[in-house]
PDB file of C-alpha atoms and ligand atoms in Angstrom:
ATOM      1  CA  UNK A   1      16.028 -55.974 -46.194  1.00 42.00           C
ATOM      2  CA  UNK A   2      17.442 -59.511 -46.449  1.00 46.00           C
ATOM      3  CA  UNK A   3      17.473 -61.931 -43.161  1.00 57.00           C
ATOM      4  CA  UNK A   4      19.884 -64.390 -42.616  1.00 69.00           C
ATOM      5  CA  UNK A   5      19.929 -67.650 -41.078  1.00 79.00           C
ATOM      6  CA  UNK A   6      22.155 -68.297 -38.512  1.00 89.00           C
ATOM      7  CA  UNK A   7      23.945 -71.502 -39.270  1.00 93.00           C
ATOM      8  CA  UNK A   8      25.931 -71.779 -36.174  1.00 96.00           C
ATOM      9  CA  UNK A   9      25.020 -75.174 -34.743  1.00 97.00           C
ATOM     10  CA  UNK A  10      23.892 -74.837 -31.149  1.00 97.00           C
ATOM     11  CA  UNK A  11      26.809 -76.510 -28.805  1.00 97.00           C
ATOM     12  CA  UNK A  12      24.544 -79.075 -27.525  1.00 97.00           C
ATOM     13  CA  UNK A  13      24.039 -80.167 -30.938  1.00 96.00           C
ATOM     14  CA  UNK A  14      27.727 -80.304 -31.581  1.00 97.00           C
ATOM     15  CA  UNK A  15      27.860 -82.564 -28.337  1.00 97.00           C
ATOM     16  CA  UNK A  16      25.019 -84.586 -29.535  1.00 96.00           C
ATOM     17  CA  UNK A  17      27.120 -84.885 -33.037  1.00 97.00           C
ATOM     18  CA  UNK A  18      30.272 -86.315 -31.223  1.00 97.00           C
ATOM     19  CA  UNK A  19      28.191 -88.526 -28.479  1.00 96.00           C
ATOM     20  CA  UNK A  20      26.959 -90.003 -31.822  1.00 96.00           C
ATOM     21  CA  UNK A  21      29.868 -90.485 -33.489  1.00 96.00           C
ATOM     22  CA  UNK A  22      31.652 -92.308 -30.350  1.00 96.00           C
ATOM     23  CA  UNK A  23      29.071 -95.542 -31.294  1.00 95.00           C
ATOM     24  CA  UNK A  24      30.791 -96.402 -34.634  1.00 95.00           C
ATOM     25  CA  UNK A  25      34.295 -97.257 -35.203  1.00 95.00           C
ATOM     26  CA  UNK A  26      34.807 -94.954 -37.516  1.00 93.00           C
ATOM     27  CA  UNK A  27      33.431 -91.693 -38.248  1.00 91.00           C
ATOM     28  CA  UNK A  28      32.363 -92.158 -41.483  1.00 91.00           C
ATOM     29  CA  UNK A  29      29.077 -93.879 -39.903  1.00 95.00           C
ATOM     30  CA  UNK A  30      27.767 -91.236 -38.146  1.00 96.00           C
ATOM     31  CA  UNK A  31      28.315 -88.880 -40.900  1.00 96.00           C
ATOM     32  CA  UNK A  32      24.599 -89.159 -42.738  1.00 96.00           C
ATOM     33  CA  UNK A  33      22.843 -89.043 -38.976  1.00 96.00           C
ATOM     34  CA  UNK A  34      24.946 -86.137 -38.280  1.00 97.00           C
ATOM     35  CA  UNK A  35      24.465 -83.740 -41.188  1.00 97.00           C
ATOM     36  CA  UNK A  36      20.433 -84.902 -40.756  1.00 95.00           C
ATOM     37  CA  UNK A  37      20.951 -83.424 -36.912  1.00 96.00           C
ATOM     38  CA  UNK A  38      22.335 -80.553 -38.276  1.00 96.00           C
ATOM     39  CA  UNK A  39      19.925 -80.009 -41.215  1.00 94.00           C
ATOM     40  CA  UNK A  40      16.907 -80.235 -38.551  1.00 92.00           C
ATOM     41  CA  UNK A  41      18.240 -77.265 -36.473  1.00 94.00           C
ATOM     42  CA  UNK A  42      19.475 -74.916 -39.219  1.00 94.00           C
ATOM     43  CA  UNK A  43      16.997 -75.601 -41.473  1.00 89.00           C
ATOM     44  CA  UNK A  44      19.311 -77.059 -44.741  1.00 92.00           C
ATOM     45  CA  UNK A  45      23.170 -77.905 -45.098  1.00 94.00           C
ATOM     46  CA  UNK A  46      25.493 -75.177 -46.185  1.00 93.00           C
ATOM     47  CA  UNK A  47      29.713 -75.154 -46.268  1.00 94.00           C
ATOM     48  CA  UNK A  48      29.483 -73.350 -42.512  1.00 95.00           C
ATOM     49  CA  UNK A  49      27.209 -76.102 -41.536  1.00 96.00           C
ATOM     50  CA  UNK A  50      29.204 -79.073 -42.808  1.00 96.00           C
ATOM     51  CA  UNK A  51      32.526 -77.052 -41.821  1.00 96.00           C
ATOM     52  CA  UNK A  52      31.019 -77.484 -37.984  1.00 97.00           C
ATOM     53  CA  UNK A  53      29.879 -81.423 -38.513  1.00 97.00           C
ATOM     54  CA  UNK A  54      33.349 -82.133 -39.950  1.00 97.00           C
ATOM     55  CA  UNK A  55      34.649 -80.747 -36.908  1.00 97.00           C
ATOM     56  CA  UNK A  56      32.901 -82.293 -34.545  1.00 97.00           C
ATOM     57  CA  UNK A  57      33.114 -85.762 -36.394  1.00 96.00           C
ATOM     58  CA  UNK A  58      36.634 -85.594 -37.500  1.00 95.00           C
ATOM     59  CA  UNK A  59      36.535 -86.136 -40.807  1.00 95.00           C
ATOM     60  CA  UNK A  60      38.014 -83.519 -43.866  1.00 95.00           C
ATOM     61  CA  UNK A  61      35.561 -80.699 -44.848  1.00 94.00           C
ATOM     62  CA  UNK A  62      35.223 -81.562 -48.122  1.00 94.00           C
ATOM     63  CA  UNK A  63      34.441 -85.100 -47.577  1.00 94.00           C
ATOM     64  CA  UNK A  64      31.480 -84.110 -45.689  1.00 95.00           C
ATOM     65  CA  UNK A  65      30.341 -81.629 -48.232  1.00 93.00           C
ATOM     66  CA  UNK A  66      31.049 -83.864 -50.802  1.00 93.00           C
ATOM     67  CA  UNK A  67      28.944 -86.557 -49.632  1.00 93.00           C
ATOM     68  CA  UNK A  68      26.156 -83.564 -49.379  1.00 92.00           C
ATOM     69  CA  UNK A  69      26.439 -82.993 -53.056  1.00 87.00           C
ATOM     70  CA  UNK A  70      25.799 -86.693 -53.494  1.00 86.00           C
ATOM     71  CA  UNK A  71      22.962 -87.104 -51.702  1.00 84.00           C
ATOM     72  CA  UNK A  72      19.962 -84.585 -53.483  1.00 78.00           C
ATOM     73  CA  UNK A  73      17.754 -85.101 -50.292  1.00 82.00           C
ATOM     74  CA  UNK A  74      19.549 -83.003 -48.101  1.00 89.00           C
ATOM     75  CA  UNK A  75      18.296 -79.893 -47.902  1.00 89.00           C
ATOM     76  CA  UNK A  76      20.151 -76.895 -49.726  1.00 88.00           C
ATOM     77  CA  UNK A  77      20.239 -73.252 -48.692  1.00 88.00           C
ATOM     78  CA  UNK A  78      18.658 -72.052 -52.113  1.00 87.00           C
ATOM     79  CA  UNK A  79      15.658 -74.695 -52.159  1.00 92.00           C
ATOM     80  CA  UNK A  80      12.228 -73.586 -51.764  1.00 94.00           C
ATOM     81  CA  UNK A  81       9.713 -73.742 -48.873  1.00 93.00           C
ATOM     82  CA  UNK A  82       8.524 -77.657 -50.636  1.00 95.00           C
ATOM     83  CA  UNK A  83      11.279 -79.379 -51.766  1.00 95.00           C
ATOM     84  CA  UNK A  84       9.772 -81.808 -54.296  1.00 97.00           C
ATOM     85  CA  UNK A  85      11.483 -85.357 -55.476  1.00 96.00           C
ATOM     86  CA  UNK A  86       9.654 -87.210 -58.081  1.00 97.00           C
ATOM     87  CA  UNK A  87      10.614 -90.573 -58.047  1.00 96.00           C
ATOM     88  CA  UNK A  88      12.325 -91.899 -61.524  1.00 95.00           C
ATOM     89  CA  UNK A  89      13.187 -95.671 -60.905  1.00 96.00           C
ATOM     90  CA  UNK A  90      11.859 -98.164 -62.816  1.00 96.00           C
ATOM     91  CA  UNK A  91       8.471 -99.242 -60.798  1.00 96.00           C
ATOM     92  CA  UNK A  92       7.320 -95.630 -60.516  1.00 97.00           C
ATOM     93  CA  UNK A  93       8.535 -94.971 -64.373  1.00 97.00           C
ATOM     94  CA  UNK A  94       6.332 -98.170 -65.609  1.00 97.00           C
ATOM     95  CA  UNK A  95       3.796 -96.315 -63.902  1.00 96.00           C
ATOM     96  CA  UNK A  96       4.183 -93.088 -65.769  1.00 96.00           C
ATOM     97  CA  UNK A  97       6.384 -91.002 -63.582  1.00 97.00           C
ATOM     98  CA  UNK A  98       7.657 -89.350 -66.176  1.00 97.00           C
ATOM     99  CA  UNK A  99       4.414 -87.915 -67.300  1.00 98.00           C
ATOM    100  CA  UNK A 100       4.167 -86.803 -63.382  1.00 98.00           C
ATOM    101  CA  UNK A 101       7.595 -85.177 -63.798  1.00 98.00           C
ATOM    102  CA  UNK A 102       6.672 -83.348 -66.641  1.00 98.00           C
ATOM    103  CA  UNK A 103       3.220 -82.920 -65.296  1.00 98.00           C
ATOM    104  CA  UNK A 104       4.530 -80.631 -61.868  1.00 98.00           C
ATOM    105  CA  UNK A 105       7.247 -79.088 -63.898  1.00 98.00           C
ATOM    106  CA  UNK A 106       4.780 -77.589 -66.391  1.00 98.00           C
ATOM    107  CA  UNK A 107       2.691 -76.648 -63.384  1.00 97.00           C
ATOM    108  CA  UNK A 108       5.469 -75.060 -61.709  1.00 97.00           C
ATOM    109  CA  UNK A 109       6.749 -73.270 -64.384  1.00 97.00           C
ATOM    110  CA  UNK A 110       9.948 -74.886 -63.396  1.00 97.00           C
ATOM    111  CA  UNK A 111      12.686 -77.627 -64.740  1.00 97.00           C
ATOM    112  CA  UNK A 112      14.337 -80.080 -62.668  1.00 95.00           C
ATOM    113  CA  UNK A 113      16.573 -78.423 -59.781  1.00 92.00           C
ATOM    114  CA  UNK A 114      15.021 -75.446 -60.289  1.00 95.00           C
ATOM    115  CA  UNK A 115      13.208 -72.848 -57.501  1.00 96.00           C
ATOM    116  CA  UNK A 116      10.112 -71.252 -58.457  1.00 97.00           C
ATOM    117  CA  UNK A 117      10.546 -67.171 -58.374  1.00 96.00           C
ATOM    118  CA  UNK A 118       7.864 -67.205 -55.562  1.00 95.00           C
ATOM    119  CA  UNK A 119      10.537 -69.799 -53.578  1.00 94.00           C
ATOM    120  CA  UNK A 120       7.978 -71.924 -52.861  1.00 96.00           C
ATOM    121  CA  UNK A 121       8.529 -74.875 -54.659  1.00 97.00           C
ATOM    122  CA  UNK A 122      12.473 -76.969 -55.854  1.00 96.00           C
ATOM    123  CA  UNK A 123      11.493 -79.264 -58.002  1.00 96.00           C
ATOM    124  CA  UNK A 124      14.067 -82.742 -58.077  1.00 94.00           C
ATOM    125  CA  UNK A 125      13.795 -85.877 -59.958  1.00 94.00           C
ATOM    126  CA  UNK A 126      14.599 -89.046 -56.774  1.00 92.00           C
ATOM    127  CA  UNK A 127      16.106 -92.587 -57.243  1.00 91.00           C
ATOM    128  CA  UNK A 128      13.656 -94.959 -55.604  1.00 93.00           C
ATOM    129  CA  UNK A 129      11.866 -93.675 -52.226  1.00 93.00           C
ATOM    130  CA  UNK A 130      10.900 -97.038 -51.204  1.00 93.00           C
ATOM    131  CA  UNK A 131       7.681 -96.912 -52.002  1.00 93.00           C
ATOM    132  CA  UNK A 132       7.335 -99.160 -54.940  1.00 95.00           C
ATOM    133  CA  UNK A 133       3.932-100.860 -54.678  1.00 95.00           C
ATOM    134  CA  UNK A 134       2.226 -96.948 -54.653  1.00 95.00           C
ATOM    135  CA  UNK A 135       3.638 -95.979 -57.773  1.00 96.00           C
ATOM    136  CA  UNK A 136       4.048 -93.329 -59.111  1.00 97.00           C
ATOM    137  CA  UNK A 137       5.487 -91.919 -55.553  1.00 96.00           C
ATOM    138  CA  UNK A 138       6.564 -88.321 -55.098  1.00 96.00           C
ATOM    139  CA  UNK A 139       7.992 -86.558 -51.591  1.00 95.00           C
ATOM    140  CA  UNK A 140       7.315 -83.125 -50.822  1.00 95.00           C
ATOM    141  CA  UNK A 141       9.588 -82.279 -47.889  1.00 90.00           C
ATOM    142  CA  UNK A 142       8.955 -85.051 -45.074  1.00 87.00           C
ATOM    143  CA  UNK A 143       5.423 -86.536 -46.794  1.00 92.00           C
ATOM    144  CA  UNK A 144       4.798 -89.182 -49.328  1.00 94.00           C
ATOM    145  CA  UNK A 145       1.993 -88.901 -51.805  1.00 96.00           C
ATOM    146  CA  UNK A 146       1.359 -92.056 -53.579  1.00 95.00           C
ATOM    147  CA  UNK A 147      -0.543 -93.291 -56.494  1.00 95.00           C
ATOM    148  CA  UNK A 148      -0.320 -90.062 -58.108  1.00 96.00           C
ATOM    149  CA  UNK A 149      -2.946 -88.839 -60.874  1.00 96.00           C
ATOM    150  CA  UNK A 150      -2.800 -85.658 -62.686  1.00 97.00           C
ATOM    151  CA  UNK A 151      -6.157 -84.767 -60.543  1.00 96.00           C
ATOM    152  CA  UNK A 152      -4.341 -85.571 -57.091  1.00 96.00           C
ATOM    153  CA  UNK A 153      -1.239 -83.512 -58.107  1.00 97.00           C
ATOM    154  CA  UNK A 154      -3.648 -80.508 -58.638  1.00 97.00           C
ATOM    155  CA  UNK A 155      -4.936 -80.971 -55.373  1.00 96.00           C
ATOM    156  CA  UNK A 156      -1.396 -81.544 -53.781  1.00 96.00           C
ATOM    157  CA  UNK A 157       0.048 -78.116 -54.912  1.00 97.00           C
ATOM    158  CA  UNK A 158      -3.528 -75.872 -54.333  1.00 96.00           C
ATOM    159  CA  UNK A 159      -3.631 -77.066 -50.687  1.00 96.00           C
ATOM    160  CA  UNK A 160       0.379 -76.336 -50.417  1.00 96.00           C
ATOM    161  CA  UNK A 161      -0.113 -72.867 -52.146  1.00 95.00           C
ATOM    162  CA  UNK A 162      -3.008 -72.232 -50.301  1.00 94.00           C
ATOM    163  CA  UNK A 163      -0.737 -72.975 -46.730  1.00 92.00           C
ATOM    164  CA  UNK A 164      -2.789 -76.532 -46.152  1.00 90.00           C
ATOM    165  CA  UNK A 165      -1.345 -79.909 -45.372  1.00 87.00           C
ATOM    166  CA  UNK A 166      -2.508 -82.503 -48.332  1.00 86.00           C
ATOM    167  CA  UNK A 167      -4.108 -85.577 -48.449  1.00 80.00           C
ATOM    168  CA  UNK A 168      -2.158 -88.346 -47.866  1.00 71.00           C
ATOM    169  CA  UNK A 169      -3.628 -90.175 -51.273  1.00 54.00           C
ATOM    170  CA  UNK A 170      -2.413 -93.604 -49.819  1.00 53.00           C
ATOM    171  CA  UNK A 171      -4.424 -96.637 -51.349  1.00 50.00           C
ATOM    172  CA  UNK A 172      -3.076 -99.853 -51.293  1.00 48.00           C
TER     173      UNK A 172
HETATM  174  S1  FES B   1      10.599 -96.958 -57.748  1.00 57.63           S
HETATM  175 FE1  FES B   1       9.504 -95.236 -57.098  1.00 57.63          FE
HETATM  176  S2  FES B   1       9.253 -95.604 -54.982  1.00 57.63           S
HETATM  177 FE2  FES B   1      10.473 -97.260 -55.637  1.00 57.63          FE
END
């Protein structure tokens, strides 16, 4: 048996959606804020989902999902439990993010955009996540994990197998 999210936005989100989109001038500025409200209540961003944000906004359909597409840290319906960005920009790559990259995808068993059978881990490759002096920097849904070493990453991906929250591994 298969279960289904519902991905019918509640209406006091869809009120919360417009209220929002009344502060800018146009609603192209609420648009990012909007599909993030969204994303927290369903739980990622589907057609339906941006179908109901276009609405509410007033802007086409396919702009919204198109802007969706764009941006790889919103949350798709196929992505695993973890959704993991590596970062790829220069500071992080100087500090050997590649060798990360290929580090968690050999771990994983996975390539980049890929689900792992289990669904428990997406890996994605990130543009910069503003963490530049803690290179090499990867995100794992909401949390940072900085200064990355082979050893941490092993540490990182038993405690999220195992159902525990990480270290941190913040040094500056
Ligand atoms: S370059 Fe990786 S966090 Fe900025």
């Amino acid at each position: 048996m298969t279960t289904q999210t519902n991905t019918t936005l509640k209406p006091e989100t869809i009120d919360a959606i417009k209220l929002l989109t009344r502060r800018f001038p146009k609603p192209d500025g609420a648009l990012l804020t909007a599909l993030r409200i969204a994303e927290r209540e369903v739980g990622f961003v589907n057609p339906h989902v941006c179908e109901q944000v276009a609405v509410a906004i007033g802007m086409p359909p396919a702009k919204v999902w198109g802007t969706v597409s764009f941006y790889t840290t919103f949350r798709k319906e196929t992505d695993g439990k973890h959704v993991v960005y590596i970062c790829a920009t220069l500071p992080c790559a100087l500090r050997g993010s590649e060798n990360v990259f290929d580090y968690v995808s050999d771990k994983l068993g996975v390539k980049k955009g890929q689900t792992t059978p289990d669904g428990l881990f997406t890996l994605h490759k990130a543009e910069c996540l503003g963490s530049c002096n803690t290179a090499p920097c990867m995100q794992v849904n909401d949390d940072y994990y900085e200064n990355l070493t082979f050893e941490k990453i092993d540490q990182i991906f038993d405690d999220l197998r195992n159902g525990k929250s990480p270290a941190r591994h913040v040094t500056t």
